[in-house]
Every structure is written in structure tokens, then in C-alpha cells.
PDB file of C-alpha atoms and ligand atoms in Angstrom:
ATOM      1  CA  MET A  21      14.927  -2.438  -1.608  1.00 85.00           C
ATOM      2  CA  LYS A  22      12.667  -1.579  -4.624  1.00 96.00           C
ATOM      3  CA  TYR A  23      10.161   1.270  -4.303  1.00 98.00           C
ATOM      4  CA  LYS A  24       6.297   0.532  -3.951  1.00 98.00           C
ATOM      5  CA  LEU A  25       4.033   1.480  -5.985  1.00 98.00           C
ATOM      6  CA  ILE A  26       0.725   0.282  -4.149  1.00 98.00           C
ATOM      7  CA  ILE A  27      -2.986   0.797  -6.279  1.00 98.00           C
ATOM      8  CA  ASN A  28      -5.549   0.231  -3.546  1.00 98.00           C
ATOM      9  CA  CYS A  29      -8.742   0.002  -5.840  1.00 98.00           C
ATOM     10  CA  LYS A  30     -10.694   0.025  -2.592  1.00 98.00           C
ATOM     11  CA  ASN A  31     -14.339  -0.354  -3.719  1.00 97.00           C
ATOM     12  CA  TYR A  32     -15.167   1.751  -5.931  1.00 98.00           C
ATOM     13  CA  GLU A  33     -17.391   0.731  -8.608  1.00 97.00           C
ATOM     14  CA  GLU A  34     -14.765   1.702 -11.398  1.00 97.00           C
ATOM     15  CA  SER A  35     -12.031  -1.034 -10.418  1.00 98.00           C
ATOM     16  CA  THR A  36     -13.969  -3.977  -9.011  1.00 97.00           C
ATOM     17  CA  GLY A  37     -15.475  -7.192 -11.302  1.00 93.00           C
ATOM     18  CA  SER A  38     -15.035  -6.336 -14.944  1.00 94.00           C
ATOM     19  CA  ASN A  39     -13.612  -3.004 -14.493  1.00 96.00           C
ATOM     20  CA  PHE A  40     -10.641  -4.253 -12.567  1.00 98.00           C
ATOM     21  CA  LEU A  41      -9.602  -6.303 -15.756  1.00 97.00           C
ATOM     22  CA  LYS A  42      -8.736  -2.389 -17.349  1.00 96.00           C
ATOM     23  CA  LEU A  43      -6.166  -2.228 -14.299  1.00 98.00           C
ATOM     24  CA  VAL A  44      -5.063  -5.576 -14.548  1.00 98.00           C
ATOM     25  CA  HIS A  45      -3.918  -5.244 -18.204  1.00 98.00           C
ATOM     26  CA  ALA A  46      -2.297  -1.600 -17.254  1.00 98.00           C
ATOM     27  CA  CYS A  47      -0.681  -3.188 -14.632  1.00 98.00           C
ATOM     28  CA  ARG A  48       0.656  -6.172 -17.133  1.00 98.00           C
ATOM     29  CA  ASP A  49       1.438  -3.521 -19.978  1.00 98.00           C
ATOM     30  CA  LEU A  50       3.362  -1.509 -17.191  1.00 98.00           C
ATOM     31  CA  GLU A  51       5.302  -4.565 -15.825  1.00 97.00           C
ATOM     32  CA  GLU A  52       9.043  -3.945 -18.042  1.00 98.00           C
ATOM     33  CA  ARG A  53       8.594   0.035 -17.318  1.00 98.00           C
ATOM     34  CA  ALA A  54       8.822  -0.643 -13.586  1.00 98.00           C
ATOM     35  CA  LYS A  55      11.091  -3.175 -13.520  1.00 98.00           C
ATOM     36  CA  GLN A  56      13.133  -1.058 -15.439  1.00 98.00           C
ATOM     37  CA  LEU A  57      12.833   1.724 -12.721  1.00 98.00           C
ATOM     38  CA  ASN A  58      13.227  -0.421  -9.650  1.00 98.00           C
ATOM     39  CA  VAL A  59       9.659  -0.271  -8.637  1.00 98.00           C
ATOM     40  CA  ASP A  60       7.453  -2.740  -7.574  1.00 98.00           C
ATOM     41  CA  LEU A  61       3.964  -2.463  -9.029  1.00 98.00           C
ATOM     42  CA  ILE A  62       1.546  -3.999  -6.592  1.00 98.00           C
ATOM     43  CA  LEU A  63      -2.239  -4.087  -6.903  1.00 98.00           C
ATOM     44  CA  SER A  64      -4.253  -4.602  -3.682  1.00 98.00           C
ATOM     45  CA  PRO A  65      -8.031  -5.359  -4.918  1.00 98.00           C
ATOM     46  CA  SER A  66     -11.080  -6.208  -3.611  1.00 98.00           C
ATOM     47  CA  THR A  67     -10.848  -9.581  -2.028  1.00 97.00           C
ATOM     48  CA  ILE A  68     -13.638 -10.772  -4.505  1.00 96.00           C
ATOM     49  CA  ASP A  69     -10.733  -9.856  -7.166  1.00 98.00           C
ATOM     50  CA  LEU A  70      -7.837 -11.127  -5.417  1.00 98.00           C
ATOM     51  CA  ARG A  71      -7.739 -14.475  -7.280  1.00 98.00           C
ATOM     52  CA  GLU A  72      -8.162 -12.551 -10.422  1.00 98.00           C
ATOM     53  CA  SER A  73      -4.917 -10.305  -9.873  1.00 98.00           C
ATOM     54  CA  ILE A  74      -2.789 -13.605  -8.783  1.00 98.00           C
ATOM     55  CA  SER A  75      -3.678 -15.312 -11.527  1.00 98.00           C
ATOM     56  CA  ASN A  76      -2.715 -12.913 -13.684  1.00 98.00           C
ATOM     57  CA  LYS A  77       0.945 -12.622 -12.336  1.00 97.00           C
ATOM     58  CA  ILE A  78       0.616  -9.156 -10.850  1.00 98.00           C
ATOM     59  CA  GLN A  79       2.097  -8.741  -7.178  1.00 98.00           C
ATOM     60  CA  THR A  80      -1.369  -8.574  -5.078  1.00 98.00           C
ATOM     61  CA  TYR A  81      -1.773  -7.600  -1.567  1.00 98.00           C
ATOM     62  CA  ALA A  82      -4.911  -7.854   0.543  1.00 98.00           C
ATOM     63  CA  GLN A  83      -6.648  -4.547   1.693  1.00 98.00           C
ATOM     64  CA  HIS A  84      -7.016  -6.011   5.027  1.00 98.00           C
ATOM     65  CA  ILE A  85      -6.330  -9.130   6.694  1.00 98.00           C
ATOM     66  CA  ASP A  86      -7.968 -10.305  10.491  1.00 98.00           C
ATOM     67  CA  ALA A  87      -5.964 -12.225  13.057  1.00 98.00           C
ATOM     68  CA  LYS A  88      -7.720 -15.281  12.657  1.00 98.00           C
ATOM     69  CA  ASN A  89      -6.993 -19.102  12.057  1.00 98.00           C
ATOM     70  CA  PRO A  90      -8.920 -21.003   9.094  1.00 98.00           C
ATOM     71  CA  GLY A  91     -12.210 -22.769  10.635  1.00 98.00           C
ATOM     72  CA  SER A  92     -15.018 -21.797  12.168  1.00 97.00           C
ATOM     73  CA  GLN A  93     -14.997 -18.415  11.132  1.00 95.00           C
ATOM     74  CA  THR A  94     -17.868 -16.050   9.473  1.00 97.00           C
ATOM     75  CA  GLY A  95     -17.232 -12.893   7.621  1.00 96.00           C
ATOM     76  CA  TYR A  96     -13.529 -12.705   7.828  1.00 97.00           C
ATOM     77  CA  THR A  97     -10.634 -12.563   5.743  1.00 97.00           C
ATOM     78  CA  ILE A  98      -8.434 -15.205   6.831  1.00 98.00           C
ATOM     79  CA  PRO A  99      -4.372 -14.818   6.466  1.00 98.00           C
ATOM     80  CA  LYS A 100      -3.664 -18.277   5.846  1.00 98.00           C
ATOM     81  CA  ILE A 101      -6.210 -18.777   3.105  1.00 98.00           C
ATOM     82  CA  LEU A 102      -5.031 -15.476   1.691  1.00 98.00           C
ATOM     83  CA  LYS A 103      -1.710 -16.950   1.115  1.00 98.00           C
ATOM     84  CA  ASN A 104      -2.897 -20.522  -0.183  1.00 98.00           C
ATOM     85  CA  ILE A 105      -4.066 -18.434  -2.542  1.00 98.00           C
ATOM     86  CA  GLY A 106      -0.841 -16.508  -3.486  1.00 98.00           C
ATOM     87  CA  ILE A 107      -1.040 -13.200  -1.741  1.00 98.00           C
ATOM     88  CA  GLN A 108       2.403 -11.433  -1.032  1.00 98.00           C
ATOM     89  CA  GLY A 109       1.180  -8.625   0.872  1.00 98.00           C
ATOM     90  CA  THR A 110      -1.398  -7.063   3.069  1.00 98.00           C
ATOM     91  CA  ILE A 111      -2.542  -3.084   4.164  1.00 98.00           C
ATOM     92  CA  ILE A 112      -3.389  -3.129   7.533  1.00 98.00           C
ATOM     93  CA  SER A 113      -5.154  -0.550   9.507  1.00 98.00           C
ATOM     94  CA  HIS A 114      -5.995   1.852   6.977  1.00 98.00           C
ATOM     95  CA  SER A 115      -8.079   4.685   7.460  1.00 97.00           C
ATOM     96  CA  GLU A 116     -11.134   3.596   6.142  1.00 97.00           C
ATOM     97  CA  HIS A 117     -10.680   0.241   8.208  1.00 98.00           C
ATOM     98  CA  PHE A 118      -9.017   1.126  11.527  1.00 98.00           C
ATOM     99  CA  LEU A 119      -7.481  -0.906  13.808  1.00 98.00           C
ATOM    100  CA  ASP A 120      -5.988  -0.151  17.480  1.00 98.00           C
ATOM    101  CA  ASN A 121      -2.436  -0.900  17.806  1.00 98.00           C
ATOM    102  CA  GLU A 122      -3.261  -4.339  19.739  1.00 98.00           C
ATOM    103  CA  GLU A 123      -5.072  -5.391  16.898  1.00 98.00           C
ATOM    104  CA  ILE A 124      -2.000  -4.356  14.381  1.00 98.00           C
ATOM    105  CA  LYS A 125       0.206  -6.293  16.461  1.00 98.00           C
ATOM    106  CA  LYS A 126      -1.386  -9.618  16.449  1.00 98.00           C
ATOM    107  CA  THR A 127      -2.435  -8.904  12.694  1.00 98.00           C
ATOM    108  CA  ILE A 128       1.520  -8.522  12.343  1.00 98.00           C
ATOM    109  CA  SER A 129       2.185 -11.390  13.752  1.00 98.00           C
ATOM    110  CA  TYR A 130      -0.175 -13.838  11.996  1.00 98.00           C
ATOM    111  CA  ALA A 131       1.569 -12.016   8.250  1.00 98.00           C
ATOM    112  CA  LYS A 132       4.829 -12.544   9.692  1.00 98.00           C
ATOM    113  CA  GLU A 133       4.366 -16.310  10.436  1.00 98.00           C
ATOM    114  CA  LEU A 134       3.187 -16.636   6.685  1.00 98.00           C
ATOM    115  CA  GLY A 135       5.684 -15.058   5.170  1.00 98.00           C
ATOM    116  CA  ILE A 136       2.668 -12.335   4.450  1.00 98.00           C
ATOM    117  CA  THR A 137       4.367  -9.035   3.792  1.00 98.00           C
ATOM    118  CA  THR A 138       2.905  -5.850   6.219  1.00 98.00           C
ATOM    119  CA  CYS A 139       2.178  -2.299   5.103  1.00 98.00           C
ATOM    120  CA  VAL A 140       0.360  -0.335   8.139  1.00 98.00           C
ATOM    121  CA  CYS A 141      -1.052   2.806   7.034  1.00 98.00           C
ATOM    122  CA  ALA A 142      -0.636   5.771  10.319  1.00 98.00           C
ATOM    123  CA  ARG A 143      -2.684   9.145  10.477  1.00 97.00           C
ATOM    124  CA  ASP A 144       0.223  11.056  11.228  1.00 98.00           C
ATOM    125  CA  ALA A 145       4.219  10.647  12.583  1.00 98.00           C
ATOM    126  CA  THR A 146       3.164  10.102  16.446  1.00 98.00           C
ATOM    127  CA  ALA A 147       1.395   7.208  15.126  1.00 98.00           C
ATOM    128  CA  ALA A 148       4.293   6.444  12.453  1.00 98.00           C
ATOM    129  CA  GLU A 149       6.465   5.994  15.565  1.00 97.00           C
ATOM    130  CA  GLU A 150       4.180   4.045  17.577  1.00 97.00           C
ATOM    131  CA  ILE A 151       3.700   0.979  14.742  1.00 98.00           C
ATOM    132  CA  ALA A 152       7.480   1.072  13.786  1.00 98.00           C
ATOM    133  CA  LEU A 153       8.048  -0.650  17.098  1.00 96.00           C
ATOM    134  CA  LEU A 154       5.152  -3.493  15.799  1.00 97.00           C
ATOM    135  CA  GLU A 155       7.754  -3.951  13.302  1.00 97.00           C
ATOM    136  CA  PRO A 156       5.999  -3.927  10.301  1.00 98.00           C
ATOM    137  CA  ASP A 157       7.871  -4.254   6.707  1.00 98.00           C
ATOM    138  CA  MET A 158       6.300  -0.799   5.710  1.00 98.00           C
ATOM    139  CA  ILE A 159       4.585   2.023   7.023  1.00 98.00           C
ATOM    140  CA  ALA A 160       2.257   4.055   4.491  1.00 98.00           C
ATOM    141  CA  VAL A 161       1.292   7.975   6.264  1.00 98.00           C
ATOM    142  CA  GLU A 162      -1.647   9.155   4.984  1.00 98.00           C
ATOM    143  CA  PRO A 163      -3.627  12.175   6.644  1.00 97.00           C
ATOM    144  CA  LYS A 164      -6.844  11.043   6.900  1.00 96.00           C
ATOM    145  CA  GLU A 165      -8.248  14.217   5.770  1.00 97.00           C
ATOM    146  CA  LEU A 166      -6.300  14.437   2.154  1.00 98.00           C
ATOM    147  CA  ILE A 167      -7.926  11.272   1.061  1.00 98.00           C
ATOM    148  CA  GLY A 168      -9.509  10.853  -1.927  1.00 97.00           C
ATOM    149  CA  GLY A 169      -8.848  14.647  -2.562  1.00 97.00           C
ATOM    150  CA  ASP A 170      -7.185  16.359  -5.226  1.00 95.00           C
ATOM    151  CA  ILE A 171      -4.311  17.889  -2.651  1.00 97.00           C
ATOM    152  CA  SER A 172      -1.435  15.307  -1.941  1.00 98.00           C
ATOM    153  CA  ILE A 173       0.026  14.871   0.854  1.00 98.00           C
ATOM    154  CA  SER A 174       3.341  16.099  -0.841  1.00 97.00           C
ATOM    155  CA  THR A 175       1.949  19.596  -1.565  1.00 97.00           C
ATOM    156  CA  ALA A 176      -0.235  20.022   1.402  1.00 98.00           C
ATOM    157  CA  ARG A 177       1.931  18.594   4.320  1.00 98.00           C
ATOM    158  CA  PRO A 178       5.805  17.603   2.949  1.00 98.00           C
ATOM    159  CA  GLN A 179       6.939  18.490   6.405  1.00 98.00           C
ATOM    160  CA  LEU A 180       4.520  15.665   7.225  1.00 98.00           C
ATOM    161  CA  ILE A 181       7.172  13.084   5.299  1.00 98.00           C
ATOM    162  CA  SER A 182      10.000  13.815   6.734  1.00 98.00           C
ATOM    163  CA  GLU A 183       8.682  13.845   9.944  1.00 98.00           C
ATOM    164  CA  SER A 184       7.647  11.025   9.913  1.00 98.00           C
ATOM    165  CA  LEU A 185      10.653   9.438   8.403  1.00 98.00           C
ATOM    166  CA  ASP A 186      12.475  10.816  11.493  1.00 97.00           C
ATOM    167  CA  ALA A 187       9.796   9.430  13.608  1.00 98.00           C
ATOM    168  CA  ILE A 188       9.799   5.606  11.903  1.00 98.00           C
ATOM    169  CA  GLU A 189      13.629   6.197  12.392  1.00 96.00           C
ATOM    170  CA  ARG A 190      12.851   7.104  16.697  1.00 96.00           C
ATOM    171  CA  GLY A 191      10.725   4.524  16.849  1.00 95.00           C
ATOM    172  CA  SER A 192      13.027   1.272  15.136  1.00 95.00           C
ATOM    173  CA  LEU A 193      16.375   2.690  17.184  1.00 92.00           C
ATOM    174  CA  ASN A 194      16.761  -0.754  18.969  1.00 90.00           C
ATOM    175  CA  LEU A 195      15.367  -2.949  16.296  1.00 90.00           C
ATOM    176  CA  SER A 196      17.442  -4.962  13.611  1.00 90.00           C
ATOM    177  CA  ASN A 197      14.576  -3.663  10.641  1.00 89.00           C
ATOM    178  CA  GLN A 198      13.638  -0.295   9.752  1.00 96.00           C
ATOM    179  CA  PRO A 199       9.918  -0.401   8.194  1.00 98.00           C
ATOM    180  CA  GLN A 200      10.034   1.580   5.217  1.00 98.00           C
ATOM    181  CA  LEU A 201       8.381   4.532   5.198  1.00 98.00           C
ATOM    182  CA  LEU A 202       5.500   4.824   2.020  1.00 98.00           C
ATOM    183  CA  VAL A 203       3.014   8.134   1.677  1.00 98.00           C
ATOM    184  CA  GLY A 204      -0.621   8.535   0.023  1.00 98.00           C
ATOM    185  CA  ALA A 205      -3.169  11.030  -0.278  1.00 98.00           C
ATOM    186  CA  GLY A 206      -4.302  13.104  -2.609  1.00 98.00           C
ATOM    187  CA  VAL A 207      -1.288  11.560  -5.255  1.00 98.00           C
ATOM    188  CA  LYS A 208      -2.428  11.909  -8.454  1.00 97.00           C
ATOM    189  CA  ASN A 209       0.850  12.234 -10.784  1.00 98.00           C
ATOM    190  CA  ASP A 210       4.727  12.164 -11.288  1.00 98.00           C
ATOM    191  CA  ILE A 211       5.540  15.593  -9.307  1.00 98.00           C
ATOM    192  CA  ASP A 212       3.869  14.507  -5.756  1.00 98.00           C
ATOM    193  CA  VAL A 213       5.924  10.872  -6.299  1.00 98.00           C
ATOM    194  CA  ARG A 214       8.929  12.521  -7.031  1.00 98.00           C
ATOM    195  CA  LYS A 215       9.243  15.104  -4.432  1.00 98.00           C
ATOM    196  CA  ALA A 216       7.303  12.128  -1.950  1.00 98.00           C
ATOM    197  CA  VAL A 217      10.708  10.515  -2.675  1.00 98.00           C
ATOM    198  CA  GLU A 218      13.028  13.668  -2.358  1.00 98.00           C
ATOM    199  CA  LEU A 219      11.706  13.600   1.297  1.00 98.00           C
ATOM    200  CA  GLY A 220      12.586  10.060   1.958  1.00 97.00           C
ATOM    201  CA  ALA A 221       9.626   8.026   1.462  1.00 98.00           C
ATOM    202  CA  ARG A 222      10.196   4.600  -0.505  1.00 98.00           C
ATOM    203  CA  GLY A 223       7.177   4.344  -2.106  1.00 98.00           C
ATOM    204  CA  ILE A 224       3.647   5.389  -2.663  1.00 98.00           C
ATOM    205  CA  LEU A 225      -0.435   4.383  -1.650  1.00 98.00           C
ATOM    206  CA  VAL A 226      -2.710   5.717  -4.475  1.00 98.00           C
ATOM    207  CA  ALA A 227      -6.238   5.231  -5.112  1.00 98.00           C
ATOM    208  CA  SER A 228      -8.754   7.670  -7.157  1.00 98.00           C
ATOM    209  CA  GLY A 229      -5.575   9.592  -8.596  1.00 98.00           C
ATOM    210  CA  VAL A 230      -5.683   6.152 -10.892  1.00 98.00           C
ATOM    211  CA  VAL A 231      -9.098   4.370 -10.223  1.00 98.00           C
ATOM    212  CA  LYS A 232     -10.865   7.386 -11.068  1.00 98.00           C
ATOM    213  CA  ALA A 233      -8.953   8.817 -13.657  1.00 98.00           C
ATOM    214  CA  GLN A 234      -9.793   8.324 -17.274  1.00 96.00           C
ATOM    215  CA  ASP A 235      -7.018   6.784 -18.687  1.00 97.00           C
ATOM    216  CA  PRO A 236      -5.717   4.677 -15.277  1.00 98.00           C
ATOM    217  CA  LYS A 237      -2.774   3.305 -17.497  1.00 98.00           C
ATOM    218  CA  ALA A 238      -1.565   6.361 -18.454  1.00 98.00           C
ATOM    219  CA  ALA A 239      -2.353   7.553 -15.062  1.00 98.00           C
ATOM    220  CA  ILE A 240      -0.339   4.459 -13.518  1.00 98.00           C
ATOM    221  CA  GLU A 241       2.495   5.207 -16.261  1.00 98.00           C
ATOM    222  CA  ASN A 242       2.801   8.574 -14.786  1.00 98.00           C
ATOM    223  CA  LEU A 243       3.233   8.258 -11.502  1.00 98.00           C
ATOM    224  CA  LEU A 244       5.976   5.492 -11.598  1.00 98.00           C
ATOM    225  CA  GLU A 245       8.031   7.905 -14.379  1.00 98.00           C
ATOM    226  CA  GLY A 246       8.357   9.959 -10.615  1.00 98.00           C
ATOM    227  CA  PHE A 247      10.567   7.129  -9.291  1.00 98.00           C
ATOM    228  CA  ARG A 248      12.894   8.117 -11.988  1.00 97.00           C
ATOM    229  CA  GLU A 249      16.288   8.828 -10.809  1.00 88.00           C
TER     230      GLU A 249
HETATM  231  O1  G3P B 313      -5.138   3.693   0.406  1.00 72.69           O
HETATM  232  C1  G3P B 313      -4.472   5.157  -0.452  1.00 72.69           C
HETATM  233  C2  G3P B 313      -5.660   5.888  -0.142  1.00 72.69           C
HETATM  234  O2  G3P B 313      -6.039   6.001   1.029  1.00 72.69           O
HETATM  235  C3  G3P B 313      -5.247   7.260  -1.238  1.00 72.69           C
HETATM  236  O3  G3P B 313      -6.683   7.242  -1.211  1.00 72.69           O
HETATM  237  O4  G3P B 313      -7.546   8.430  -3.337  1.00 72.69           O
HETATM  238  O5  G3P B 313      -6.297   9.843  -2.088  1.00 72.69           O
HETATM  239  O6  G3P B 313      -5.462   8.464  -3.603  1.00 72.69           O
HETATM  240  P1  G3P B 313      -6.510   8.379  -2.134  1.00 72.69           P
END
């Protein structure tokens, strides 16, 4: 499986509306380099920008989906409708949009039925082990207290990366598929990425390190180099 670099745009002013186009252009410009490095470069835009991302042929993940069918539903993000417009995947249960395990299970099952790739977030290794049993495609471990900060998981909690990998292995022992481990929180540069990969992560979830960077394209380019072997 290819490495993943998922840019969670969240709902920053710097990453939405007309500002979102800067991220789209940066990803398009870096598409070739990502390919050379065996990395899927993925944008997870605010719901309002999903179409823009998709129409520019960027791999696009929703930030959240609700376990609901199309129809008389107000204010929900409906998986089938997002699939119809072309999303490839979704984040589920980000720390900032937390779901209990029952809801995660339901959401994964909606996504699977539609062929939407799932990346479920976990705050620690225990949660990662529980979530592994629900068989998502990926589990992104992000310690809540490091999200949006300047110190990365790779620097502050390297042991959590290896512990999470063990936890996912334990959780998926009797299952046919082992979810891939992604990590995130405070990731800013290639050194953070390289360390995470060395400890067993297959990808990175990043937000402020790109969205709030003075030069988002340079920030993405630098993060990509962390996957160089
Ligand atoms: O989903 C990614 C995220 O929560 C990490 O945020 O700003 O620490 O890169 P950030």
C-alpha cells in the first residue's frame, strides 16, 4: 500500500473558499513528486470545498460522514451523496468530531457498502486497539493535546506510535485485514514524517502545519520528502 499524506483542511479561514484554491494548486503541482515517493497526496476539505477538490482531480476525503441514507435528513453529511460527487474516502471520529464506537461501527459499514475508504481517528493506543476490531482501512492516532501545537507526536510521544502499531496488530489478530496506522498532531516537517515512518506509521494526517504555513506548497513539499527512502 502507498503511504498517505492527508491534509485535513478543517474549517480554517486560510483553507476554505478562495483560499482553498491555493491548496488545490499546490497539490496539483506536487502530484508528480508524490507519485515518485509512493505517496497518495489527499485533501480533506471543508464540506463546502469538496466539489472544488474533486473537479481538480485531487484525491479527496470528507472530514466526516453521518451514518444516514439520502432523503428527509436535515443538516447531515450523507455518504451516498458524497460518493456520487466523487469522494474517495472519509475521516471518521476526528477528536474535533468525536463519535462513540457504536456510531463508528455504523459509519464504517455505510462507507464500506459504498466503497468509501475509511480513516478512523484514535486518541491513544487503547482506542486504536478497539477501533481495529471495527475493521477500518486506516487508523490515525492523534493525541488530542498535541493537535494544533508546535510539537509533533514524533517528538513528544514517539513511543505512542510503536504502541499503537502493536495495539492495531493485537486488535486485528483474528481479522482478514489489518488497518494501516497513520499518525498526526503537531506534524510540521520532513523530520517528523520520517521518524513516524521509521516507527511504523504508513501515513500522516496534518492540518495547521500546512494550512497555516506562510507557503503551504513549500510545507507540503517538505512533508513529502519525509517519505523518501
Ligand atoms: O487531523 C489532523 C489534525 O488533527 C492535526 O492537526 O494542526 O496538529 O496538524 P495539526
